[in-house]
Amino acid sequence: MFFTDEREQFFKPLTGKYREQVAECVRLLHERLYGSQADYGESLKRDQVLDVFSEALERAPLLEGDDEAGRFRNNREQAGWILNLLVEHGWLKRDKDEASFQSTYPFSRTGRLFTQTLAEVDGRSVRTRHRNTRNTLNALAAFAERGEVYDLLDAHEHSERIIADFTDIIAELEERKRELVREVESRQLVQQASDQFFEFMEKRFQPDVAIRISADSVEKHRDRIRAVIERIKRKPKAWKARAEKELRRLAPDLIVSAEASVLFQLLDSIDTRMRNASEIMLPALRRTLQGFTRRADIIVRQLSYLHSQKHGDIVGLCQRLSELDDDTYARRLGQAGEAMASLHLGLIDPAQVRLREARAPRRVQHRMAELDAPDDATLRELATERLLESAFHINGGALRDYLRDALGASRRIDNRDLPVNDARDLLALSHVIELGSADHAAAGFRLRIEPTDVVRDEHYFVRRDGFLLELEQDDTTARPE
């Protein structure tokens, strides 16, 4: 359980009146301990932690009104209160040096993980999120070459981040668009909103999103990743057995059952994630980008309108007119009326006037023709076609049952040895190659097919291809068709 011991009220520091100040304190402490300027060999003592918190309190706002009078005399006193609060609820630990009897305050494991999330949301860290597609391909290729299962696990982890990165950038674009809508509604914030928009497009859109949909697009690398996966699946049995054994030893949590292959499970999962990223997430990202760029068009139009109205201050003019006396007011309006009362007379050229010929209305046949009932010959022909279609139809369940009966207790058979006892068996024999398709593999029936020599001059076939059929997985025995 998560909410036990000191974590029973873990999120209490982030739910009170000072939650923004507490969040800024843990973010700055995380940057001090794990940022680019951190000294990893140093443990911060109480005074050092209080200095960091005091600096954070200088820049953090206080939410929900002003502070209570006399609650804290200064920032250092409030920093001590926040430190005790974080230690009490499991964000920080108090470690005591047995030699010097001084206490240090590192993050707890849980506190560090949650603070890392707060730091990433704040947007101060730099992440090359578009690289995960290429990292997946590189790790898979390394696994295919060297057979190190750590490379396969890295590829599986990078493929998981691809979907998460798409979700992050889509959510960020939607949030930016909502901020622009709110700020553009106020005339005074249009310039600020436009500056933020173009800064985001220059510093965030171009280096990340543009690469994601061009150089590192999942559509570009999807086929190459699929080719590497197929190359791994065609490796020798001894190679795959060694990788399977190592995977089961290093990642026991991935084992679903004793019969299911962890190796094929990871490869299929990577393939599925790449397909989802290419067919679902990438189009969603493009739709979000279209909406975001439409918002840019609104900003440009709004700025153009404000620029054109800079010298047409109608509100100011009305204000000045309202301050005049009646005689001056009437004289000003009279002069404006004379300036606007010019008459413009224009005559139509008779040569340009033409009468158009009236078009005759189109007649539409709206009556519905009544069809006669089909004659006996037509009904007989339709019945014959239906019977022929049903006679030569065979479903996937019947095909699998036929192959299971032919295999018996073995797992491998040549298609020359498949029995033909009736017309149904002959029909199944002609369609048995379909069991090696991806649809049956996705349903849990995995059949490996190796081509052999061409079979000629049989009793039922003049010529057909020979195959060795090896059943690798069968999870469809209890499933309805």
Tab-separated table of C-alpha atoms in Angstrom:
chain	number	residue	atom	x	y	z
A	1	MET	CA	0.000	0.000	0.000
A	2	PHE	CA	1.114	3.565	-0.704
A	3	PHE	CA	-0.545	5.533	2.141
A	4	THR	CA	1.163	3.846	5.066
A	5	ASP	CA	3.470	4.987	7.882
A	6	GLU	CA	4.884	8.452	7.150
A	7	ARG	CA	3.097	8.550	3.756
A	8	GLU	CA	-0.380	8.364	5.290
A	9	GLN	CA	-0.960	12.084	4.476
A	10	PHE	CA	1.678	12.330	1.759
A	11	PHE	CA	-0.038	15.018	-0.343
A	12	LYS	CA	-1.094	17.214	2.575
A	13	PRO	CA	1.751	19.767	2.011
A	14	LEU	CA	0.381	20.388	-1.514
A	15	THR	CA	-3.260	20.886	-0.522
A	16	GLY	CA	-3.087	23.803	1.922
A	17	LYS	CA	-2.915	27.534	1.574
A	18	TYR	CA	0.854	27.494	1.029
A	19	ARG	CA	0.830	24.752	-1.631
A	20	GLU	CA	2.451	26.884	-4.362
A	21	GLN	CA	5.249	27.902	-1.997
A	22	VAL	CA	5.830	24.288	-0.913
A	23	ALA	CA	5.947	23.186	-4.570
A	24	GLU	CA	8.514	25.870	-5.381
A	25	CYS	CA	10.607	24.836	-2.371
A	26	VAL	CA	10.793	21.161	-3.366
A	27	ARG	CA	11.481	22.093	-7.009
A	28	LEU	CA	14.385	24.338	-6.064
A	29	LEU	CA	15.759	21.741	-3.633
A	30	HIS	CA	15.523	19.082	-6.367
A	31	GLU	CA	17.452	21.359	-8.737
A	32	ARG	CA	20.055	21.975	-6.008
A	33	LEU	CA	20.523	18.251	-5.362
A	34	TYR	CA	20.080	16.708	-8.833
A	35	GLY	CA	20.371	19.576	-11.335
A	36	SER	CA	23.249	20.473	-13.638
A	37	GLN	CA	24.922	22.553	-10.904
A	38	ALA	CA	24.491	19.956	-8.146
A	39	ASP	CA	27.355	18.609	-6.053
A	40	TYR	CA	26.423	14.948	-5.784
A	41	GLY	CA	28.939	14.273	-3.080
A	42	GLU	CA	27.379	16.737	-0.638
A	43	SER	CA	24.447	16.204	1.726
A	44	LEU	CA	22.608	19.379	2.679
A	45	LYS	CA	22.352	20.233	6.344
A	46	ARG	CA	19.437	22.038	7.957
A	47	ASP	CA	20.819	25.565	7.482
A	48	GLN	CA	21.559	24.902	3.815
A	49	VAL	CA	18.054	23.532	3.217
A	50	LEU	CA	16.560	26.583	4.961
A	51	ASP	CA	18.625	28.863	2.700
A	52	VAL	CA	17.267	27.076	-0.381
A	53	PHE	CA	13.685	27.296	0.896
A	54	SER	CA	14.090	30.996	1.772
A	55	GLU	CA	15.216	31.699	-1.785
A	56	ALA	CA	12.211	29.798	-3.143
A	57	LEU	CA	9.793	31.721	-0.892
A	58	GLU	CA	11.027	35.010	-2.335
A	59	ARG	CA	9.736	34.107	-5.788
A	60	ALA	CA	6.726	31.917	-4.943
A	61	PRO	CA	3.275	33.574	-4.699
A	62	LEU	CA	0.833	33.049	-1.841
A	63	LEU	CA	-2.535	31.733	-2.969
A	64	GLU	CA	-6.026	32.401	-1.608
A	65	GLY	CA	-5.550	35.902	-0.198
A	66	ASP	CA	-2.938	37.466	2.017
A	67	ASP	CA	-1.053	35.732	4.755
A	68	GLU	CA	-2.497	35.667	8.222
A	69	ALA	CA	-1.169	38.460	10.390
A	70	GLY	CA	1.689	37.246	12.533
A	71	ARG	CA	1.736	33.686	11.217
A	72	PHE	CA	5.397	33.900	10.161
A	73	ARG	CA	7.727	36.707	11.103
A	74	ASN	CA	10.048	36.152	8.143
A	75	ASN	CA	10.809	33.732	5.296
A	76	ARG	CA	13.326	31.708	7.314
A	77	GLU	CA	10.746	30.913	9.961
A	78	GLN	CA	8.326	29.791	7.250
A	79	ALA	CA	11.117	27.749	5.619
A	80	GLY	CA	11.641	25.882	8.922
A	81	TRP	CA	7.906	25.164	9.108
A	82	ILE	CA	7.901	23.810	5.507
A	83	LEU	CA	10.951	21.636	6.227
A	84	ASN	CA	9.288	20.036	9.250
A	85	LEU	CA	6.096	19.553	7.221
A	86	LEU	CA	7.935	17.752	4.402
A	87	VAL	CA	9.827	15.508	6.842
A	88	GLU	CA	6.653	14.671	8.729
A	89	HIS	CA	4.768	13.567	5.613
A	90	GLY	CA	7.519	11.572	3.905
A	91	TRP	CA	8.885	13.943	1.250
A	92	LEU	CA	12.262	14.357	2.977
A	93	LYS	CA	14.255	12.139	5.335
A	94	ARG	CA	16.249	13.151	8.396
A	95	ASP	CA	19.588	11.327	8.450
A	96	LYS	CA	21.932	11.812	11.414
A	97	ASP	CA	25.691	11.568	11.132
A	98	GLU	CA	26.919	9.388	14.005
A	99	ALA	CA	30.312	11.107	14.055
A	100	SER	CA	29.342	14.783	13.969
A	101	PHE	CA	25.769	14.386	15.274
A	102	GLN	CA	24.536	16.703	12.519
A	103	SER	CA	21.382	16.005	10.538
A	104	THR	CA	21.121	16.011	6.756
A	105	TYR	CA	17.883	16.171	4.770
A	106	PRO	CA	17.906	14.183	1.513
A	107	PHE	CA	14.777	13.345	-0.500
A	108	SER	CA	12.990	10.086	0.177
A	109	ARG	CA	12.633	7.852	-2.856
A	110	THR	CA	8.927	8.629	-3.210
A	111	GLY	CA	9.484	12.342	-2.640
A	112	ARG	CA	12.202	12.467	-5.286
A	113	LEU	CA	9.987	10.768	-7.902
A	114	PHE	CA	7.058	13.127	-7.320
A	115	THR	CA	9.328	16.185	-7.185
A	116	GLN	CA	10.890	15.154	-10.489
A	117	THR	CA	7.413	15.260	-12.005
A	118	LEU	CA	6.844	18.757	-10.596
A	119	ALA	CA	10.174	19.881	-12.057
A	120	GLU	CA	9.296	18.482	-15.505
A	121	VAL	CA	5.882	20.165	-15.455
A	122	ASP	CA	7.612	23.447	-14.636
A	123	GLY	CA	9.411	23.101	-17.985
A	124	ARG	CA	12.941	23.891	-16.813
A	125	SER	CA	14.508	20.630	-17.956
A	126	VAL	CA	15.514	19.814	-21.518
A	127	ARG	CA	14.277	16.555	-23.034
A	128	THR	CA	14.783	15.237	-26.567
A	129	ARG	CA	11.472	13.431	-26.648
A	130	HIS	CA	11.456	12.941	-30.414
A	131	ARG	CA	14.451	10.562	-30.146
A	132	ASN	CA	12.537	7.613	-28.709
A	133	THR	CA	11.496	6.274	-32.127
A	134	ARG	CA	15.103	6.188	-33.311
A	135	ASN	CA	16.234	4.775	-29.956
A	136	THR	CA	13.739	1.927	-30.347
A	137	LEU	CA	15.135	1.079	-33.776
A	138	ASN	CA	18.766	1.276	-32.594
A	139	ALA	CA	18.125	-0.914	-29.537
A	140	LEU	CA	16.270	-3.530	-31.610
A	141	ALA	CA	19.070	-3.599	-34.191
A	142	ALA	CA	21.641	-4.017	-31.409
A	143	PHE	CA	19.648	-6.915	-29.959
A	144	ALA	CA	19.435	-8.579	-33.380
A	145	GLU	CA	23.207	-8.254	-33.843
A	146	ARG	CA	24.553	-9.106	-30.373
A	147	GLY	CA	21.679	-10.942	-28.706
A	148	GLU	CA	21.885	-8.905	-25.469
A	149	VAL	CA	18.433	-8.997	-23.868
A	150	TYR	CA	19.089	-5.646	-22.184
A	151	ASP	CA	18.888	-4.059	-25.658
A	152	LEU	CA	15.449	-5.628	-26.177
A	153	LEU	CA	14.262	-4.345	-22.800
A	154	ASP	CA	15.581	-0.885	-23.693
A	155	ALA	CA	13.708	-1.009	-27.006
A	156	HIS	CA	10.517	-2.013	-25.176
A	157	GLU	CA	10.933	0.905	-22.755
A	158	HIS	CA	11.636	3.429	-25.547
A	159	SER	CA	8.566	2.239	-27.499
A	160	GLU	CA	6.427	2.810	-24.407
A	161	ARG	CA	7.695	6.380	-24.206
A	162	ILE	CA	6.707	7.071	-27.828
A	163	ILE	CA	2.986	7.007	-26.998
A	164	ALA	CA	3.560	8.967	-23.777
A	165	ASP	CA	5.534	11.639	-25.653
A	166	PHE	CA	2.765	12.029	-28.232
A	167	THR	CA	0.246	12.431	-25.424
A	168	ASP	CA	2.456	15.027	-23.702
A	169	ILE	CA	2.959	17.202	-26.772
A	170	ILE	CA	-0.743	17.052	-27.717
A	171	ALA	CA	-1.747	18.039	-24.185
A	172	GLU	CA	0.831	20.851	-24.217
A	173	LEU	CA	-0.473	22.194	-27.531
A	174	GLU	CA	-4.057	22.115	-26.289
A	175	GLU	CA	-3.041	23.939	-23.109
A	176	ARG	CA	-1.158	26.592	-25.110
A	177	LYS	CA	-4.189	27.085	-27.350
A	178	ARG	CA	-6.495	27.581	-24.356
A	179	GLU	CA	-4.082	30.137	-22.891
A	180	LEU	CA	-4.039	32.043	-26.169
A	181	VAL	CA	-7.839	32.081	-26.289
A	182	ARG	CA	-8.053	33.471	-22.761
A	183	GLU	CA	-5.412	36.154	-23.365
A	184	VAL	CA	-6.644	37.281	-26.768
A	185	GLU	CA	-10.069	37.991	-25.242
A	186	SER	CA	-8.480	40.975	-23.470
A	187	ARG	CA	-7.353	43.826	-25.713
A	188	GLN	CA	-4.450	44.705	-23.437
A	189	LEU	CA	-2.946	41.172	-23.577
A	190	VAL	CA	-2.994	40.632	-27.360
A	191	GLN	CA	0.632	41.719	-27.790
A	192	GLN	CA	1.717	39.552	-24.850
A	193	ALA	CA	-0.191	36.551	-26.230
A	194	SER	CA	1.360	37.000	-29.670
A	195	ASP	CA	4.869	37.214	-28.182
A	196	GLN	CA	4.296	34.024	-26.184
A	197	PHE	CA	2.885	32.248	-29.217
A	198	PHE	CA	5.737	33.073	-31.581
A	199	GLU	CA	8.309	32.317	-28.881
A	200	PHE	CA	6.718	28.901	-28.365
A	201	MET	CA	6.644	28.233	-32.110
A	202	GLU	CA	10.317	29.160	-32.466
A	203	LYS	CA	11.773	27.467	-29.372
A	204	ARG	CA	9.448	24.487	-28.922
A	205	PHE	CA	7.678	23.716	-32.179
A	206	GLN	CA	10.559	23.870	-34.627
A	207	PRO	CA	13.209	21.821	-32.730
A	208	ASP	CA	10.819	19.110	-31.493
A	209	VAL	CA	7.512	18.814	-33.316
A	210	ALA	CA	8.943	19.507	-36.756
A	211	ILE	CA	11.507	16.731	-36.264
A	212	ARG	CA	8.830	14.393	-34.887
A	213	ILE	CA	6.742	14.624	-38.068
A	214	SER	CA	9.679	14.663	-40.520
A	215	ALA	CA	13.151	13.299	-39.736
A	216	ASP	CA	12.143	11.123	-36.778
A	217	SER	CA	8.596	10.390	-37.858
A	218	VAL	CA	7.199	7.059	-36.717
A	219	GLU	CA	5.977	6.514	-40.276
A	220	LYS	CA	9.578	6.741	-41.495
A	221	HIS	CA	10.971	4.188	-39.024
A	222	ARG	CA	7.930	1.916	-38.685
A	223	ASP	CA	8.804	-0.335	-41.634
A	224	ARG	CA	12.459	-0.572	-40.565
A	225	ILE	CA	11.460	-1.538	-37.018
A	226	ARG	CA	9.040	-4.152	-38.364
A	227	ALA	CA	11.786	-5.573	-40.612
A	228	VAL	CA	14.151	-5.903	-37.623
A	229	ILE	CA	11.379	-7.627	-35.605
A	230	GLU	CA	10.803	-10.135	-38.412
A	231	ARG	CA	14.554	-10.729	-38.644
A	232	ILE	CA	14.651	-11.498	-34.917
A	233	LYS	CA	11.714	-13.894	-35.231
A	234	ARG	CA	13.544	-15.796	-37.998
A	235	LYS	CA	16.642	-16.328	-35.858
A	236	PRO	CA	17.674	-19.947	-35.127
A	237	LYS	CA	15.843	-21.793	-32.381
A	238	ALA	CA	18.917	-22.019	-30.175
A	239	TRP	CA	19.423	-18.241	-30.379
A	240	LYS	CA	15.781	-17.534	-29.471
A	241	ALA	CA	15.799	-20.152	-26.702
A	242	ARG	CA	18.859	-18.534	-25.119
A	243	ALA	CA	17.215	-15.085	-25.299
A	244	GLU	CA	13.963	-16.469	-23.879
A	245	LYS	CA	15.771	-18.069	-20.961
A	246	GLU	CA	17.671	-14.867	-20.182
A	247	LEU	CA	14.483	-12.775	-20.380
A	248	ARG	CA	12.667	-15.056	-17.964
A	249	ARG	CA	15.577	-14.753	-15.551
A	250	LEU	CA	15.944	-10.960	-15.750
A	251	ALA	CA	12.274	-9.966	-16.055
A	252	PRO	CA	10.088	-12.509	-14.238
A	253	ASP	CA	7.229	-9.972	-14.050
A	254	LEU	CA	6.762	-10.283	-17.811
A	255	ILE	CA	5.983	-14.006	-17.664
A	256	VAL	CA	2.289	-14.548	-18.385
A	257	SER	CA	2.295	-18.337	-18.490
A	258	ALA	CA	4.759	-21.158	-18.889
A	259	GLU	CA	3.764	-21.658	-22.541
A	260	ALA	CA	3.699	-18.004	-23.649
A	261	SER	CA	6.971	-16.643	-25.033
A	262	VAL	CA	8.277	-13.498	-23.346
A	263	LEU	CA	10.469	-12.762	-26.377
A	264	PHE	CA	7.563	-12.790	-28.838
A	265	GLN	CA	5.417	-10.887	-26.333
A	266	LEU	CA	7.906	-8.016	-26.218
A	267	LEU	CA	8.377	-7.969	-29.999
A	268	ASP	CA	4.615	-7.955	-30.647
A	269	SER	CA	4.148	-5.224	-28.057
A	270	ILE	CA	6.745	-3.019	-29.784
A	271	ASP	CA	5.097	-3.635	-33.156
A	272	THR	CA	1.653	-2.778	-31.759
A	273	ARG	CA	2.910	0.452	-30.185
A	274	MET	CA	4.534	1.557	-33.436
A	275	ARG	CA	1.309	0.833	-35.309
A	276	ASN	CA	-0.753	2.805	-32.768
A	277	ALA	CA	1.714	5.704	-32.850
A	278	SER	CA	1.617	5.823	-36.659
A	279	GLU	CA	-2.106	5.271	-37.238
A	280	ILE	CA	-3.637	6.992	-34.179
A	281	MET	CA	-1.276	9.352	-32.351
A	282	LEU	CA	0.454	10.982	-35.342
A	283	PRO	CA	-2.854	11.976	-37.059
A	284	ALA	CA	-4.089	13.293	-33.691
A	285	LEU	CA	-0.927	15.397	-33.387
A	286	ARG	CA	-1.430	16.801	-36.877
A	287	ARG	CA	-5.036	17.723	-36.105
A	288	THR	CA	-3.906	19.488	-32.923
A	289	LEU	CA	-1.223	21.373	-34.847
A	290	GLN	CA	-3.804	22.531	-37.377
A	291	GLY	CA	-5.963	23.926	-34.591
A	292	PHE	CA	-2.929	25.554	-33.011
A	293	THR	CA	-1.844	27.259	-36.245
A	294	ARG	CA	-5.398	28.481	-36.816
A	295	ARG	CA	-5.043	30.240	-33.479
A	296	ALA	CA	-1.940	31.980	-34.898
A	297	ASP	CA	-4.045	33.269	-37.770
A	298	ILE	CA	-6.519	34.726	-35.258
A	299	ILE	CA	-3.671	36.501	-33.437
A	300	VAL	CA	-2.283	38.000	-36.669
A	301	ARG	CA	-5.728	39.213	-37.698
A	302	GLN	CA	-6.320	40.705	-34.252
A	303	LEU	CA	-2.985	42.537	-34.329
A	304	SER	CA	-3.699	43.845	-37.834
A	305	TYR	CA	-7.090	45.111	-36.717
A	306	LEU	CA	-5.622	46.880	-33.676
A	307	HIS	CA	-2.904	48.458	-35.831
A	308	SER	CA	-5.464	49.749	-38.324
A	309	GLN	CA	-7.573	51.188	-35.501
A	310	LYS	CA	-4.654	52.968	-33.846
A	311	HIS	CA	-5.603	56.353	-35.355
A	312	GLY	CA	-9.384	55.863	-35.187
A	313	ASP	CA	-10.120	56.429	-31.531
A	314	ILE	CA	-13.927	56.527	-31.678
A	315	VAL	CA	-14.283	56.227	-27.907
A	316	GLY	CA	-11.938	59.161	-27.312
A	317	LEU	CA	-13.726	61.260	-29.932
A	318	CYS	CA	-17.093	60.641	-28.277
A	319	GLN	CA	-15.576	61.516	-24.906
A	320	ARG	CA	-14.274	64.848	-26.243
A	321	LEU	CA	-17.624	65.667	-27.878
A	322	SER	CA	-19.465	64.996	-24.635
A	323	GLU	CA	-17.338	67.607	-22.868
A	324	LEU	CA	-18.303	70.424	-25.324
A	325	ASP	CA	-21.145	72.898	-24.814
A	326	ASP	CA	-24.321	72.635	-26.896
A	327	ASP	CA	-23.445	75.292	-29.487
A	328	THR	CA	-19.967	73.946	-30.165
A	329	TYR	CA	-21.326	70.399	-30.201
A	330	ALA	CA	-23.999	71.295	-32.796
A	331	ARG	CA	-21.492	73.231	-34.948
A	332	ARG	CA	-19.005	70.323	-34.967
A	333	LEU	CA	-21.683	67.806	-35.960
A	334	GLY	CA	-22.996	70.173	-38.634
A	335	GLN	CA	-19.547	70.523	-40.190
A	336	ALA	CA	-19.084	66.736	-40.121
A	337	GLY	CA	-22.512	66.292	-41.752
A	338	GLU	CA	-21.661	68.724	-44.584
A	339	ALA	CA	-18.373	66.876	-45.194
A	340	MET	CA	-20.176	63.548	-45.369
A	341	ALA	CA	-23.201	64.731	-47.386
A	342	SER	CA	-21.609	64.713	-50.858
A	343	LEU	CA	-23.837	63.259	-53.569
A	344	HIS	CA	-22.517	60.734	-56.078
A	345	LEU	CA	-24.778	60.115	-59.108
A	346	GLY	CA	-24.107	57.299	-61.480
A	347	LEU	CA	-26.074	56.207	-64.585
A	348	ILE	CA	-26.359	52.682	-65.900
A	349	ASP	CA	-25.099	52.003	-69.413
A	350	PRO	CA	-28.060	50.627	-71.392
A	351	ALA	CA	-25.707	48.609	-73.598
A	352	GLN	CA	-24.717	46.566	-70.574
A	353	VAL	CA	-28.297	45.599	-69.729
A	354	ARG	CA	-29.266	42.175	-71.040
A	355	LEU	CA	-32.332	40.103	-70.352
A	356	ARG	CA	-31.547	36.499	-69.734
A	357	GLU	CA	-33.662	33.878	-71.371
A	358	ALA	CA	-35.832	31.931	-68.998
A	359	ARG	CA	-34.752	28.345	-68.698
A	360	ALA	CA	-37.327	25.658	-68.939
A	361	PRO	CA	-37.668	23.703	-65.680
A	362	ARG	CA	-36.193	20.229	-65.772
A	363	ARG	CA	-38.621	17.402	-65.548
A	364	VAL	CA	-37.770	14.755	-62.997
A	365	GLN	CA	-39.309	11.310	-63.189
A	366	HIS	CA	-40.236	10.738	-59.592
A	367	ARG	CA	-42.320	7.655	-60.041
A	368	MET	CA	-40.808	4.481	-58.596
A	369	ALA	CA	-40.895	1.436	-60.806
A	370	GLU	CA	-42.417	-1.624	-59.235
A	371	LEU	CA	-40.298	-4.744	-59.702
A	372	ASP	CA	-41.986	-7.989	-60.505
A	373	ALA	CA	-41.395	-11.054	-58.394
A	374	PRO	CA	-38.489	-13.171	-59.728
A	375	ASP	CA	-39.425	-16.193	-61.776
A	376	ASP	CA	-38.676	-19.794	-60.802
A	377	ALA	CA	-35.513	-19.994	-62.916
A	378	THR	CA	-33.996	-16.950	-61.182
A	379	LEU	CA	-34.849	-18.302	-57.743
A	380	ARG	CA	-33.334	-21.663	-58.660
A	381	GLU	CA	-30.138	-19.996	-59.883
A	382	LEU	CA	-29.810	-17.930	-56.692
A	383	ALA	CA	-30.373	-21.011	-54.527
A	384	THR	CA	-27.719	-22.926	-56.488
A	385	GLU	CA	-25.171	-20.094	-56.036
A	386	ARG	CA	-25.879	-19.968	-52.308
A	387	LEU	CA	-25.395	-23.739	-51.971
A	388	LEU	CA	-22.130	-23.621	-53.928
A	389	GLU	CA	-20.793	-20.796	-51.742
A	390	SER	CA	-21.636	-22.680	-48.559
A	391	ALA	CA	-20.167	-25.921	-49.935
A	392	PHE	CA	-16.752	-24.357	-50.613
A	393	HIS	CA	-16.672	-22.183	-47.486
A	394	ILE	CA	-14.492	-23.100	-44.541
A	395	ASN	CA	-13.920	-21.000	-41.423
A	396	GLY	CA	-10.790	-20.542	-39.338
A	397	GLY	CA	-12.001	-22.788	-36.525
A	398	ALA	CA	-12.504	-25.719	-38.894
A	399	LEU	CA	-9.020	-25.195	-40.348
A	400	ARG	CA	-7.408	-25.228	-36.903
A	401	ASP	CA	-9.352	-28.348	-35.884
A	402	TYR	CA	-8.224	-30.113	-39.057
A	403	LEU	CA	-4.556	-29.307	-38.400
A	404	ARG	CA	-4.805	-30.313	-34.731
A	405	ASP	CA	-6.264	-33.700	-35.680
A	406	ALA	CA	-3.502	-34.184	-38.260
A	407	LEU	CA	-0.720	-33.212	-35.831
A	408	GLY	CA	-1.907	-35.414	-32.984
A	409	ALA	CA	0.739	-35.330	-30.256
A	410	SER	CA	3.476	-33.886	-32.492
A	411	ARG	CA	4.147	-30.240	-33.282
A	412	ARG	CA	5.518	-30.510	-36.851
A	413	ILE	CA	4.152	-32.012	-40.058
A	414	ASP	CA	4.715	-31.884	-43.808
A	415	ASN	CA	1.657	-30.859	-45.808
A	416	ARG	CA	2.186	-33.943	-47.969
A	417	ASP	CA	1.240	-36.039	-44.944
A	418	LEU	CA	-2.044	-34.245	-44.237
A	419	PRO	CA	-4.919	-36.739	-44.512
A	420	VAL	CA	-7.783	-36.432	-47.008
A	421	ASN	CA	-10.782	-38.550	-45.971
A	422	ASP	CA	-13.629	-36.516	-47.443
A	423	ALA	CA	-14.408	-33.333	-49.336
A	424	ARG	CA	-14.094	-31.225	-46.185
A	425	ASP	CA	-10.526	-32.483	-45.619
A	426	LEU	CA	-9.617	-31.724	-49.242
A	427	LEU	CA	-10.988	-28.206	-48.898
A	428	ALA	CA	-9.096	-27.703	-45.633
A	429	LEU	CA	-5.878	-29.009	-47.220
A	430	SER	CA	-6.148	-26.416	-49.988
A	431	HIS	CA	-6.585	-23.615	-47.416
A	432	VAL	CA	-4.245	-24.779	-44.628
A	433	ILE	CA	-1.585	-22.212	-45.616
A	434	GLU	CA	-3.961	-19.477	-44.373
A	435	LEU	CA	-3.258	-20.543	-40.777
A	436	GLY	CA	0.107	-18.789	-41.008
A	437	SER	CA	-1.484	-15.357	-41.453
A	438	ALA	CA	-1.147	-12.492	-38.976
A	439	ASP	CA	-4.845	-12.663	-38.070
A	440	HIS	CA	-4.494	-16.175	-36.646
A	441	ALA	CA	-1.241	-15.183	-34.889
A	442	ALA	CA	-2.970	-12.223	-33.246
A	443	ALA	CA	-5.730	-14.561	-32.039
A	444	GLY	CA	-3.197	-16.853	-30.324
A	445	PHE	CA	-2.606	-19.505	-33.010
A	446	ARG	CA	0.982	-19.123	-34.236
A	447	LEU	CA	2.100	-21.403	-37.058
A	448	ARG	CA	5.585	-21.374	-38.526
A	449	ILE	CA	5.730	-22.283	-42.230
A	450	GLU	CA	8.904	-23.338	-44.079
A	451	PRO	CA	8.695	-23.869	-47.858
A	452	THR	CA	10.003	-27.157	-49.321
A	453	ASP	CA	10.016	-28.661	-52.820
A	454	VAL	CA	7.102	-28.462	-55.237
A	455	VAL	CA	4.720	-31.457	-55.057
A	456	ARG	CA	3.632	-32.823	-58.456
A	457	ASP	CA	1.260	-35.444	-59.888
A	458	GLU	CA	-0.838	-36.159	-56.809
A	459	HIS	CA	-4.247	-37.753	-56.795
A	460	TYR	CA	-6.086	-34.462	-56.207
A	461	PHE	CA	-3.551	-31.837	-57.372
A	462	VAL	CA	-1.434	-31.672	-60.515
A	463	ARG	CA	1.020	-29.301	-58.881
A	464	ARG	CA	1.197	-27.555	-55.475
A	465	ASP	CA	3.801	-26.043	-53.137
A	466	GLY	CA	5.217	-28.094	-50.307
A	467	PHE	CA	5.527	-26.731	-46.747
A	468	LEU	CA	6.669	-27.829	-43.310
A	469	LEU	CA	4.091	-26.734	-40.733
A	470	GLU	CA	5.293	-26.206	-37.140
A	471	LEU	CA	2.830	-25.216	-34.413
A	472	GLU	CA	4.535	-22.706	-32.093
A	473	GLN	CA	1.553	-21.484	-30.034
A	474	ASP	CA	-2.086	-22.509	-29.699
A	475	ASP	CA	-4.254	-20.481	-27.326
A	476	THR	CA	-7.489	-20.781	-29.349
A	477	THR	CA	-8.745	-24.204	-28.255
A	478	ALA	CA	-11.247	-22.757	-25.786
A	479	ARG	CA	-12.194	-19.684	-27.799
A	480	PRO	CA	-15.444	-19.484	-29.764
A	481	GLU	CA	-15.016	-18.791	-33.492
